[in-house]
Amino acid sequence: MTANSEGKFGDYGGQYVPEVLMPAIEELEEAYDEYLSDDDFLDDLNAKLRDYGGRPTPLYHAPELSERVGSKVYLKREDLLHGGAHKLNNALGQALLAKRMGKDRIIAETGAGQHGTATAMAAAALGIDCEIYMGAKDIERQKPNVFRMRLMGAEVNPVETGTGTLKDAINETLRDWATNVEDTHYVIGSIVGPHPFPAMVRDFQSVIGREIRQQSVEKEGRLPDSVVACAGGGSNTMGAFYDFIDDEEVDLYAVEAGGSSLEVNEERAPNSASLNIGEEGVLHGARTKILEDEDGQILESHSLSAGLDYSGVGPELAYLVDSGRVEPRTADDDEALEAFHLVSETEGIIPALESSHAVALLEKEDLGDFVVVNLSGRGDKDLDTVMEKSGVEV
């Protein structure tokens, strides 16, 4: 599925932005169209992903998980990418694009800190000034990543407005971009926002699915029965799924944060399950599935995992769910915690809490004989949260 000329995926997507941002959006759209078919740009990006980022990442057969669920389970080890998460694929791509566009400053928002860290890394590697917006609540949850960003020269701005989470950080970053469009590029970290961001981020992340396809054939001689990925905004999800959309024999599962409950009240949703229970609306520049009340106001979302704590989802993913190509699922906080411990104890791999939601589906559903779970990031950043929730003192 490719965005049409208006940047739409069915009824979703589009460009719902203030007039002041349209010149920057149009400039970016033109550059995106030019450089995504520019061999010199692509060669440069692929070399940086290989030599700086560490691609390709392995497709690892997880023997204990496989025995436990009775099928061959492979983990796509995006946690081994430089920085510890898939986010670097997109951050390097957009930072390189910004440099080709002549921008000398990049800004970004971050929830779990993985996208902020990846953007800070890319900026340092390419010699570009970098500023990160992060909700005050998320800063408390992700202090190690905040320190990593600052170590690499990025300025980290706490966002105190609203609920102090990713949604509010995005609002502040958009305000900055609107004020500084001449010299600044906004590195959006997921497949959200106005066109061309959803398609562009997907394209930069689609290297994950291309590698899964090649490595699956090398290891098992065929494509997997299922590919599973966690979904907040949806960047690792679309990255893992995009190369399989036309392969109807491969089932695609997007696992959202079920939080503490799928029930919502007038003020908040104790989950981040936009694909499962969301309604059509506009959020951060695009029409998509969002968590909203009866008056169309955005509900406060919740997840144990800061990286999934978002009230919307990418428009292309919303379209693929409506069309029946992608199956939406949820894993709640307790199930994600259990999966976090399970992978750590049985495989010697500490997964990000985001990825733990995807792993949790293995024990909830028959996913076929050959399953690939995209391990989107490593869990070092989540140790304080897990210790607190598990009642562990060291």
mmCIF file of C-alpha atoms in Angstrom:
data_model
loop_
_atom_site.group_PDB
_atom_site.id
_atom_site.type_symbol
_atom_site.label_atom_id
_atom_site.label_comp_id
_atom_site.label_asym_id
_atom_site.label_seq_id
_atom_site.Cartn_x
_atom_site.Cartn_y
_atom_site.Cartn_z
ATOM 1 C CA MET A 1 0.000 0.000 0.000
ATOM 2 C CA THR A 2 1.443 3.331 -1.021
ATOM 3 C CA ALA A 3 0.034 6.714 -0.079
ATOM 4 C CA ASN A 4 -1.777 8.281 -3.020
ATOM 5 C CA SER A 5 -1.054 11.774 -4.278
ATOM 6 C CA GLU A 6 -2.898 13.288 -1.316
ATOM 7 C CA GLY A 7 -1.020 11.158 1.180
ATOM 8 C CA LYS A 8 -4.097 9.063 1.977
ATOM 9 C CA PHE A 9 -4.478 5.408 2.967
ATOM 10 C CA GLY A 10 -8.152 4.891 2.233
ATOM 11 C CA ASP A 11 -9.895 7.538 4.366
ATOM 12 C CA TYR A 12 -6.893 7.903 6.672
ATOM 13 C CA GLY A 13 -3.789 10.092 6.448
ATOM 14 C CA GLY A 14 -3.692 13.487 4.769
ATOM 15 C CA GLN A 15 -2.278 16.819 5.886
ATOM 16 C CA TYR A 16 -4.160 18.539 8.742
ATOM 17 C CA VAL A 17 -1.631 21.215 9.710
ATOM 18 C CA PRO A 18 -1.533 24.992 10.294
ATOM 19 C CA GLU A 19 -0.928 27.074 7.187
ATOM 20 C CA VAL A 20 2.454 28.189 8.564
ATOM 21 C CA LEU A 21 3.741 24.596 8.296
ATOM 22 C CA MET A 22 2.665 23.972 4.705
ATOM 23 C CA PRO A 23 5.862 25.387 3.093
ATOM 24 C CA ALA A 24 7.979 23.041 5.244
ATOM 25 C CA ILE A 25 5.663 20.102 4.491
ATOM 26 C CA GLU A 26 5.829 20.797 0.757
ATOM 27 C CA GLU A 27 9.621 21.198 0.849
ATOM 28 C CA LEU A 28 9.940 17.897 2.708
ATOM 29 C CA GLU A 29 7.558 16.108 0.342
ATOM 30 C CA GLU A 30 9.608 17.272 -2.643
ATOM 31 C CA ALA A 31 12.902 16.199 -1.029
ATOM 32 C CA TYR A 32 11.449 12.846 0.023
ATOM 33 C CA ASP A 33 10.295 12.115 -3.528
ATOM 34 C CA GLU A 34 13.695 13.127 -4.925
ATOM 35 C CA TYR A 35 16.040 11.344 -2.537
ATOM 36 C CA LEU A 36 14.111 8.088 -2.083
ATOM 37 C CA SER A 37 14.920 7.377 -5.736
ATOM 38 C CA ASP A 38 18.443 8.851 -5.620
ATOM 39 C CA ASP A 39 21.045 6.072 -5.775
ATOM 40 C CA ASP A 40 23.747 8.248 -4.188
ATOM 41 C CA PHE A 41 21.502 9.068 -1.207
ATOM 42 C CA LEU A 42 20.417 5.439 -0.803
ATOM 43 C CA ASP A 43 23.997 4.148 -1.060
ATOM 44 C CA ASP A 44 25.065 6.648 1.611
ATOM 45 C CA LEU A 45 22.163 5.658 3.895
ATOM 46 C CA ASN A 46 22.743 1.925 3.436
ATOM 47 C CA ALA A 47 26.465 2.326 4.185
ATOM 48 C CA LYS A 48 25.683 4.213 7.410
ATOM 49 C CA LEU A 49 23.084 1.629 8.455
ATOM 50 C CA ARG A 50 25.670 -1.110 7.854
ATOM 51 C CA ASP A 51 28.871 0.435 9.191
ATOM 52 C CA TYR A 52 27.483 2.752 11.896
ATOM 53 C CA GLY A 53 24.200 1.047 12.766
ATOM 54 C CA GLY A 54 25.231 -2.598 12.513
ATOM 55 C CA ARG A 55 22.760 -3.900 9.926
ATOM 56 C CA PRO A 56 21.699 -6.519 9.102
ATOM 57 C CA THR A 57 20.417 -7.496 12.542
ATOM 58 C CA PRO A 58 20.164 -11.264 13.205
ATOM 59 C CA LEU A 59 17.038 -13.418 13.001
ATOM 60 C CA TYR A 60 17.515 -15.550 16.106
ATOM 61 C CA HIS A 61 15.889 -18.940 16.711
ATOM 62 C CA ALA A 62 14.688 -18.824 20.332
ATOM 63 C CA PRO A 63 14.842 -22.476 21.444
ATOM 64 C CA GLU A 64 13.205 -22.205 24.870
ATOM 65 C CA LEU A 65 10.363 -19.998 23.676
ATOM 66 C CA SER A 66 9.855 -22.398 20.758
ATOM 67 C CA GLU A 67 9.590 -25.406 23.050
ATOM 68 C CA ARG A 68 7.225 -23.566 25.372
ATOM 69 C CA VAL A 69 4.713 -22.592 22.669
ATOM 70 C CA GLY A 70 5.196 -25.604 20.374
ATOM 71 C CA SER A 71 6.290 -23.792 17.207
ATOM 72 C CA LYS A 72 9.509 -22.386 15.793
ATOM 73 C CA VAL A 73 9.871 -18.892 17.228
ATOM 74 C CA TYR A 74 12.408 -16.491 15.776
ATOM 75 C CA LEU A 75 13.241 -13.074 17.222
ATOM 76 C CA LYS A 76 14.219 -10.285 14.831
ATOM 77 C CA ARG A 77 16.980 -8.698 16.896
ATOM 78 C CA GLU A 78 16.421 -4.975 16.371
ATOM 79 C CA ASP A 79 17.581 -4.667 19.997
ATOM 80 C CA LEU A 80 21.083 -5.276 18.631
ATOM 81 C CA LEU A 81 20.974 -2.243 16.336
ATOM 82 C CA HIS A 82 23.297 0.557 17.542
ATOM 83 C CA GLY A 83 21.452 2.375 20.314
ATOM 84 C CA GLY A 84 19.373 -0.662 21.208
ATOM 85 C CA ALA A 85 16.242 -0.106 19.132
ATOM 86 C CA HIS A 86 14.869 -0.018 15.596
ATOM 87 C CA LYS A 87 14.526 3.754 15.837
ATOM 88 C CA LEU A 88 17.976 4.379 14.340
ATOM 89 C CA ASN A 89 16.795 3.190 10.877
ATOM 90 C CA ASN A 90 14.452 6.145 10.561
ATOM 91 C CA ALA A 91 16.525 8.684 12.491
ATOM 92 C CA LEU A 92 19.568 8.155 10.263
ATOM 93 C CA GLY A 93 17.394 8.378 7.155
ATOM 94 C CA GLN A 94 15.693 11.613 8.176
ATOM 95 C CA ALA A 95 18.870 13.224 9.533
ATOM 96 C CA LEU A 96 20.664 12.450 6.293
ATOM 97 C CA LEU A 97 17.709 13.816 4.339
ATOM 98 C CA ALA A 98 17.734 17.004 6.458
ATOM 99 C CA LYS A 99 21.426 17.483 5.724
ATOM 100 C CA ARG A 100 20.822 17.099 1.977
ATOM 101 C CA MET A 101 18.049 19.702 2.340
ATOM 102 C CA GLY A 102 20.499 22.157 3.922
ATOM 103 C CA LYS A 103 18.920 22.122 7.394
ATOM 104 C CA ASP A 104 21.447 22.633 10.203
ATOM 105 C CA ARG A 105 19.104 21.871 13.115
ATOM 106 C CA ILE A 106 16.857 18.893 13.821
ATOM 107 C CA ILE A 107 14.222 18.510 16.519
ATOM 108 C CA ALA A 108 12.330 15.468 17.713
ATOM 109 C CA GLU A 109 9.891 14.222 20.321
ATOM 110 C CA THR A 110 10.301 11.045 22.299
ATOM 111 C CA GLY A 111 8.300 8.884 24.680
ATOM 112 C CA ALA A 112 10.428 5.972 25.868
ATOM 113 C CA GLY A 113 13.540 7.865 24.854
ATOM 114 C CA GLN A 114 14.520 5.401 22.133
ATOM 115 C CA HIS A 115 13.647 7.742 19.258
ATOM 116 C CA GLY A 116 15.257 10.677 21.045
ATOM 117 C CA THR A 117 18.403 8.657 21.618
ATOM 118 C CA ALA A 118 18.496 7.524 17.991
ATOM 119 C CA THR A 119 17.983 11.104 16.766
ATOM 120 C CA ALA A 120 20.730 12.387 19.071
ATOM 121 C CA MET A 121 23.040 9.663 17.749
ATOM 122 C CA ALA A 122 22.270 10.473 14.119
ATOM 123 C CA ALA A 123 22.731 14.203 14.735
ATOM 124 C CA ALA A 124 26.097 13.667 16.430
ATOM 125 C CA ALA A 125 27.249 11.315 13.668
ATOM 126 C CA LEU A 126 26.271 13.788 10.940
ATOM 127 C CA GLY A 127 27.284 17.006 12.720
ATOM 128 C CA ILE A 128 23.814 18.563 13.093
ATOM 129 C CA ASP A 129 22.438 20.503 16.098
ATOM 130 C CA CYS A 130 19.743 18.541 17.918
ATOM 131 C CA GLU A 131 16.947 19.385 20.377
ATOM 132 C CA ILE A 132 14.566 16.848 21.931
ATOM 133 C CA TYR A 133 11.144 17.368 23.546
ATOM 134 C CA MET A 134 10.067 14.827 26.158
ATOM 135 C CA GLY A 135 7.120 14.684 28.559
ATOM 136 C CA ALA A 136 8.049 15.300 32.199
ATOM 137 C CA LYS A 137 6.363 12.023 33.176
ATOM 138 C CA ASP A 138 8.386 10.119 30.579
ATOM 139 C CA ILE A 139 11.629 11.781 31.720
ATOM 140 C CA GLU A 140 11.015 10.315 35.170
ATOM 141 C CA ARG A 141 10.355 6.872 33.622
ATOM 142 C CA GLN A 142 13.344 6.927 31.283
ATOM 143 C CA LYS A 143 16.225 8.733 33.004
ATOM 144 C CA PRO A 144 19.029 6.615 31.458
ATOM 145 C CA ASN A 145 17.912 7.556 27.943
ATOM 146 C CA VAL A 146 17.710 11.247 28.914
ATOM 147 C CA PHE A 147 21.322 11.073 30.090
ATOM 148 C CA ARG A 148 22.367 9.288 26.882
ATOM 149 C CA MET A 149 20.793 12.021 24.747
ATOM 150 C CA ARG A 150 22.590 14.733 26.693
ATOM 151 C CA LEU A 151 25.877 12.823 26.497
ATOM 152 C CA MET A 152 25.630 12.998 22.716
ATOM 153 C CA GLY A 153 25.142 16.750 22.751
ATOM 154 C CA ALA A 154 21.369 16.972 22.399
ATOM 155 C CA GLU A 155 19.352 19.481 24.404
ATOM 156 C CA VAL A 156 16.437 17.750 26.165
ATOM 157 C CA ASN A 157 13.404 19.946 26.947
ATOM 158 C CA PRO A 158 10.913 18.687 29.566
ATOM 159 C CA VAL A 159 7.255 19.168 28.564
ATOM 160 C CA GLU A 160 5.095 19.936 31.593
ATOM 161 C CA THR A 161 1.806 20.578 29.795
ATOM 162 C CA GLY A 162 -1.062 18.113 29.571
ATOM 163 C CA THR A 163 -0.250 14.676 30.917
ATOM 164 C CA GLY A 164 3.499 15.078 30.374
ATOM 165 C CA THR A 165 3.706 12.189 27.913
ATOM 166 C CA LEU A 166 4.390 11.624 24.223
ATOM 167 C CA LYS A 167 1.212 13.342 22.963
ATOM 168 C CA ASP A 168 2.193 16.579 24.698
ATOM 169 C CA ALA A 169 5.817 16.313 23.541
ATOM 170 C CA ILE A 170 4.592 16.064 19.926
ATOM 171 C CA ASN A 171 2.504 19.227 20.382
ATOM 172 C CA GLU A 172 5.542 21.165 21.659
ATOM 173 C CA THR A 173 7.758 19.892 18.833
ATOM 174 C CA LEU A 174 5.187 20.985 16.251
ATOM 175 C CA ARG A 175 5.147 24.468 17.834
ATOM 176 C CA ASP A 176 8.953 24.650 17.593
ATOM 177 C CA TRP A 177 8.881 23.533 13.952
ATOM 178 C CA ALA A 178 6.241 26.127 13.068
ATOM 179 C CA THR A 179 8.524 28.832 14.508
ATOM 180 C CA ASN A 180 11.768 27.638 12.907
ATOM 181 C CA VAL A 181 10.815 26.083 9.571
ATOM 182 C CA GLU A 182 13.623 27.830 7.666
ATOM 183 C CA ASP A 183 16.567 26.000 9.250
ATOM 184 C CA THR A 184 14.933 23.123 11.136
ATOM 185 C CA HIS A 185 13.699 19.641 10.236
ATOM 186 C CA TYR A 186 11.302 17.746 12.523
ATOM 187 C CA VAL A 187 12.368 14.089 12.768
ATOM 188 C CA ILE A 188 9.040 12.395 13.542
ATOM 189 C CA GLY A 189 9.716 9.030 15.146
ATOM 190 C CA SER A 190 6.757 6.989 14.025
ATOM 191 C CA ILE A 191 4.403 6.489 11.087
ATOM 192 C CA VAL A 192 2.199 9.323 12.334
ATOM 193 C CA GLY A 193 1.791 12.988 11.439
ATOM 194 C CA PRO A 194 0.946 14.682 8.150
ATOM 195 C CA HIS A 195 1.997 13.286 4.777
ATOM 196 C CA PRO A 196 4.772 12.525 3.853
ATOM 197 C CA PHE A 197 5.842 11.407 7.358
ATOM 198 C CA PRO A 198 3.813 8.147 7.594
ATOM 199 C CA ALA A 199 5.050 6.870 4.221
ATOM 200 C CA MET A 200 8.588 8.202 4.711
ATOM 201 C CA VAL A 201 9.088 6.656 8.170
ATOM 202 C CA ARG A 202 7.630 3.375 6.891
ATOM 203 C CA ASP A 203 10.071 3.379 3.981
ATOM 204 C CA PHE A 204 13.065 3.982 6.274
ATOM 205 C CA GLN A 205 11.878 1.195 8.611
ATOM 206 C CA SER A 206 10.979 -1.304 5.878
ATOM 207 C CA VAL A 207 14.559 -2.623 5.946
ATOM 208 C CA ILE A 208 13.353 -4.742 8.912
ATOM 209 C CA GLY A 209 10.822 -6.666 6.831
ATOM 210 C CA ARG A 210 13.169 -7.066 3.872
ATOM 211 C CA GLU A 211 15.728 -8.697 6.145
ATOM 212 C CA ILE A 212 13.072 -10.917 7.802
ATOM 213 C CA ARG A 213 12.019 -12.150 4.360
ATOM 214 C CA GLN A 214 15.564 -12.967 3.232
ATOM 215 C CA GLN A 215 16.606 -14.489 6.551
ATOM 216 C CA SER A 216 13.422 -16.594 6.807
ATOM 217 C CA VAL A 217 14.117 -18.175 3.439
ATOM 218 C CA GLU A 218 17.763 -18.767 4.385
ATOM 219 C CA LYS A 219 16.876 -20.437 7.706
ATOM 220 C CA GLU A 220 13.586 -22.230 6.999
ATOM 221 C CA GLY A 221 13.311 -22.235 3.216
ATOM 222 C CA ARG A 222 10.008 -20.350 3.294
ATOM 223 C CA LEU A 223 8.189 -17.320 4.602
ATOM 224 C CA PRO A 224 6.895 -17.356 8.196
ATOM 225 C CA ASP A 225 3.291 -18.241 9.046
ATOM 226 C CA SER A 226 3.035 -15.118 11.206
ATOM 227 C CA VAL A 227 4.906 -11.895 11.840
ATOM 228 C CA VAL A 228 4.158 -10.206 15.193
ATOM 229 C CA ALA A 229 5.080 -6.689 16.302
ATOM 230 C CA CYS A 230 4.022 -4.299 19.053
ATOM 231 C CA ALA A 231 2.178 -1.137 18.021
ATOM 232 C CA GLY A 232 2.248 2.270 19.633
ATOM 233 C CA GLY A 233 2.466 4.757 16.781
ATOM 234 C CA GLY A 234 3.397 1.780 14.622
ATOM 235 C CA SER A 235 6.883 2.351 13.153
ATOM 236 C CA ASN A 236 8.398 -1.036 14.017
ATOM 237 C CA THR A 237 5.084 -2.646 13.071
ATOM 238 C CA MET A 238 4.965 -1.227 9.553
ATOM 239 C CA GLY A 239 8.707 -1.767 9.211
ATOM 240 C CA ALA A 240 8.271 -5.475 9.913
ATOM 241 C CA PHE A 241 5.005 -5.860 7.934
ATOM 242 C CA TYR A 242 5.507 -3.790 4.786
ATOM 243 C CA ASP A 243 7.414 -6.366 2.768
ATOM 244 C CA PHE A 244 4.720 -9.004 3.493
ATOM 245 C CA ILE A 245 1.540 -7.095 2.729
ATOM 246 C CA ASP A 246 1.029 -8.868 -0.613
ATOM 247 C CA ASP A 247 1.844 -12.312 0.880
ATOM 248 C CA GLU A 248 -1.620 -13.380 2.013
ATOM 249 C CA GLU A 249 -0.242 -16.633 3.484
ATOM 250 C CA VAL A 250 1.687 -14.595 6.084
ATOM 251 C CA ASP A 251 -0.526 -13.439 8.962
ATOM 252 C CA LEU A 252 0.367 -10.041 10.425
ATOM 253 C CA TYR A 253 -0.414 -9.255 14.086
ATOM 254 C CA ALA A 254 -0.136 -5.779 15.628
ATOM 255 C CA VAL A 255 -0.157 -6.001 19.438
ATOM 256 C CA GLU A 256 -1.199 -2.858 21.302
ATOM 257 C CA ALA A 257 -0.941 -1.992 24.985
ATOM 258 C CA GLY A 258 -4.081 -3.209 26.751
ATOM 259 C CA GLY A 259 -2.886 -1.395 29.878
ATOM 260 C CA SER A 260 -5.002 -2.201 32.934
ATOM 261 C CA SER A 261 -8.322 -2.413 31.072
ATOM 262 C CA LEU A 262 -9.924 -1.902 27.660
ATOM 263 C CA GLU A 263 -12.808 -0.031 29.294
ATOM 264 C CA VAL A 264 -12.693 3.764 28.960
ATOM 265 C CA ASN A 265 -14.406 6.541 30.921
ATOM 266 C CA GLU A 266 -15.071 10.193 30.138
ATOM 267 C CA GLU A 267 -11.529 11.334 30.916
ATOM 268 C CA ARG A 268 -9.072 8.581 30.194
ATOM 269 C CA ALA A 269 -8.392 5.285 28.521
ATOM 270 C CA PRO A 270 -6.400 2.962 30.794
ATOM 271 C CA ASN A 271 -4.837 1.511 27.651
ATOM 272 C CA SER A 272 -3.259 2.578 24.344
ATOM 273 C CA ALA A 273 -5.350 0.363 22.071
ATOM 274 C CA SER A 274 -6.356 2.738 19.251
ATOM 275 C CA LEU A 275 -6.466 -0.006 16.614
ATOM 276 C CA ASN A 276 -8.701 -2.169 18.792
ATOM 277 C CA ILE A 277 -11.145 0.327 20.325
ATOM 278 C CA GLY A 278 -10.323 3.692 18.707
ATOM 279 C CA GLU A 279 -12.568 5.878 16.576
ATOM 280 C CA GLU A 280 -11.782 7.840 13.424
ATOM 281 C CA GLY A 281 -10.487 11.334 14.128
ATOM 282 C CA VAL A 282 -7.630 13.768 13.539
ATOM 283 C CA LEU A 283 -4.496 13.750 15.673
ATOM 284 C CA HIS A 284 -1.131 15.411 15.044
ATOM 285 C CA GLY A 285 -1.757 16.253 11.418
ATOM 286 C CA ALA A 286 -3.443 13.090 10.113
ATOM 287 C CA ARG A 287 -6.819 11.340 10.135
ATOM 288 C CA THR A 288 -6.502 7.987 11.837
ATOM 289 C CA LYS A 289 -7.842 5.826 14.665
ATOM 290 C CA ILE A 290 -7.634 7.622 17.997
ATOM 291 C CA LEU A 291 -8.820 7.313 21.574
ATOM 292 C CA GLU A 292 -11.442 10.029 22.012
ATOM 293 C CA ASP A 293 -14.526 10.834 24.074
ATOM 294 C CA GLU A 294 -18.073 11.401 22.783
ATOM 295 C CA ASP A 295 -17.212 15.050 22.042
ATOM 296 C CA GLY A 296 -14.143 14.140 19.997
ATOM 297 C CA GLN A 297 -11.648 15.169 22.699
ATOM 298 C CA ILE A 298 -8.453 13.113 22.903
ATOM 299 C CA LEU A 299 -8.418 10.760 25.882
ATOM 300 C CA GLU A 300 -5.398 10.307 28.091
ATOM 301 C CA SER A 301 -3.845 6.937 27.250
ATOM 302 C CA HIS A 302 -1.926 4.536 29.462
ATOM 303 C CA SER A 303 0.681 1.836 29.126
ATOM 304 C CA LEU A 304 3.287 0.352 31.392
ATOM 305 C CA SER A 305 5.563 0.996 28.425
ATOM 306 C CA ALA A 306 6.305 4.669 27.728
ATOM 307 C CA GLY A 307 6.945 3.884 24.051
ATOM 308 C CA LEU A 308 3.395 2.569 23.533
ATOM 309 C CA ASP A 309 1.679 5.280 25.589
ATOM 310 C CA TYR A 310 0.028 7.187 22.733
ATOM 311 C CA SER A 311 -3.624 8.005 21.966
ATOM 312 C CA GLY A 312 -3.388 7.374 18.224
ATOM 313 C CA VAL A 313 -1.729 5.164 15.635
ATOM 314 C CA GLY A 314 -0.315 5.503 12.130
ATOM 315 C CA PRO A 315 -2.917 5.997 9.366
ATOM 316 C CA GLU A 316 -1.575 3.215 7.128
ATOM 317 C CA LEU A 317 -1.816 0.725 9.983
ATOM 318 C CA ALA A 318 -5.383 1.866 10.691
ATOM 319 C CA TYR A 319 -6.228 1.272 7.024
ATOM 320 C CA LEU A 320 -4.653 -2.195 6.987
ATOM 321 C CA VAL A 321 -6.677 -3.177 10.066
ATOM 322 C CA ASP A 322 -9.933 -1.948 8.492
ATOM 323 C CA SER A 323 -9.130 -3.852 5.281
ATOM 324 C CA GLY A 324 -8.518 -7.045 7.248
ATOM 325 C CA ARG A 325 -4.858 -7.447 6.261
ATOM 326 C CA VAL A 326 -3.511 -6.781 9.758
ATOM 327 C CA GLU A 327 -5.018 -8.387 12.866
ATOM 328 C CA PRO A 328 -5.107 -6.070 15.912
ATOM 329 C CA ARG A 329 -4.511 -7.640 19.314
ATOM 330 C CA THR A 330 -3.755 -6.439 22.848
ATOM 331 C CA ALA A 331 -1.574 -7.538 25.741
ATOM 332 C CA ASP A 332 -2.158 -5.940 29.117
ATOM 333 C CA ASP A 333 0.454 -4.640 31.572
ATOM 334 C CA ASP A 334 0.626 -7.900 33.516
ATOM 335 C CA GLU A 335 1.006 -10.022 30.378
ATOM 336 C CA ALA A 336 3.793 -7.759 29.097
ATOM 337 C CA LEU A 337 5.601 -7.975 32.441
ATOM 338 C CA GLU A 338 5.319 -11.767 32.391
ATOM 339 C CA ALA A 339 6.724 -11.887 28.857
ATOM 340 C CA PHE A 340 9.560 -9.527 29.884
ATOM 341 C CA HIS A 341 10.619 -11.978 32.607
ATOM 342 C CA LEU A 342 10.055 -15.023 30.395
ATOM 343 C CA VAL A 343 12.387 -13.879 27.595
ATOM 344 C CA SER A 344 14.998 -12.707 30.097
ATOM 345 C CA GLU A 345 15.014 -16.001 32.001
ATOM 346 C CA THR A 346 14.688 -18.457 29.114
ATOM 347 C CA GLU A 347 16.668 -16.767 26.318
ATOM 348 C CA GLY A 348 19.099 -14.489 28.164
ATOM 349 C CA ILE A 349 17.690 -11.491 26.304
ATOM 350 C CA ILE A 350 16.136 -8.532 28.162
ATOM 351 C CA PRO A 351 13.446 -7.187 25.821
ATOM 352 C CA ALA A 352 12.003 -3.676 25.847
ATOM 353 C CA LEU A 353 8.590 -3.487 27.520
ATOM 354 C CA GLU A 354 7.243 -2.435 24.133
ATOM 355 C CA SER A 355 8.491 -5.644 22.515
ATOM 356 C CA SER A 356 7.275 -7.690 25.496
ATOM 357 C CA HIS A 357 3.694 -6.936 24.427
ATOM 358 C CA ALA A 358 4.398 -8.676 21.101
ATOM 359 C CA VAL A 359 6.063 -11.644 22.813
ATOM 360 C CA ALA A 360 3.017 -12.022 25.095
ATOM 361 C CA LEU A 361 0.867 -12.964 22.092
ATOM 362 C CA LEU A 362 2.842 -16.216 21.698
ATOM 363 C CA GLU A 363 1.081 -17.728 24.708
ATOM 364 C CA LYS A 364 -2.334 -16.303 23.904
ATOM 365 C CA GLU A 365 -2.855 -17.500 20.362
ATOM 366 C CA ASP A 366 -1.917 -20.216 17.839
ATOM 367 C CA LEU A 367 0.294 -18.336 15.381
ATOM 368 C CA GLY A 368 1.369 -21.276 13.198
ATOM 369 C CA ASP A 369 4.485 -23.441 12.982
ATOM 370 C CA PHE A 370 6.943 -20.656 12.103
ATOM 371 C CA VAL A 371 6.595 -17.315 13.881
ATOM 372 C CA VAL A 372 8.744 -14.190 13.757
ATOM 373 C CA VAL A 373 8.453 -11.659 16.585
ATOM 374 C CA ASN A 374 10.043 -8.295 15.978
ATOM 375 C CA LEU A 375 12.102 -7.549 19.089
ATOM 376 C CA SER A 376 12.043 -3.804 18.503
ATOM 377 C CA GLY A 377 14.339 -2.792 21.360
ATOM 378 C CA ARG A 378 16.262 -3.838 24.434
ATOM 379 C CA GLY A 379 14.952 -3.485 27.967
ATOM 380 C CA ASP A 380 17.799 -1.861 29.881
ATOM 381 C CA LYS A 381 15.856 1.411 29.873
ATOM 382 C CA ASP A 382 12.869 -0.298 31.525
ATOM 383 C CA LEU A 383 14.608 -1.872 34.509
ATOM 384 C CA ASP A 384 13.451 0.785 37.018
ATOM 385 C CA THR A 385 9.841 0.383 35.869
ATOM 386 C CA VAL A 386 10.001 -3.411 36.050
ATOM 387 C CA MET A 387 11.653 -3.367 39.475
ATOM 388 C CA GLU A 388 8.957 -1.043 40.803
ATOM 389 C CA LYS A 389 6.062 -3.026 39.303
ATOM 390 C CA SER A 390 7.559 -6.336 40.396
ATOM 391 C CA GLY A 391 8.250 -5.123 43.946
ATOM 392 C CA VAL A 392 11.958 -5.860 43.608
ATOM 393 C CA GLU A 393 14.595 -4.125 45.706
ATOM 394 C CA VAL A 394 18.318 -4.564 44.992
#
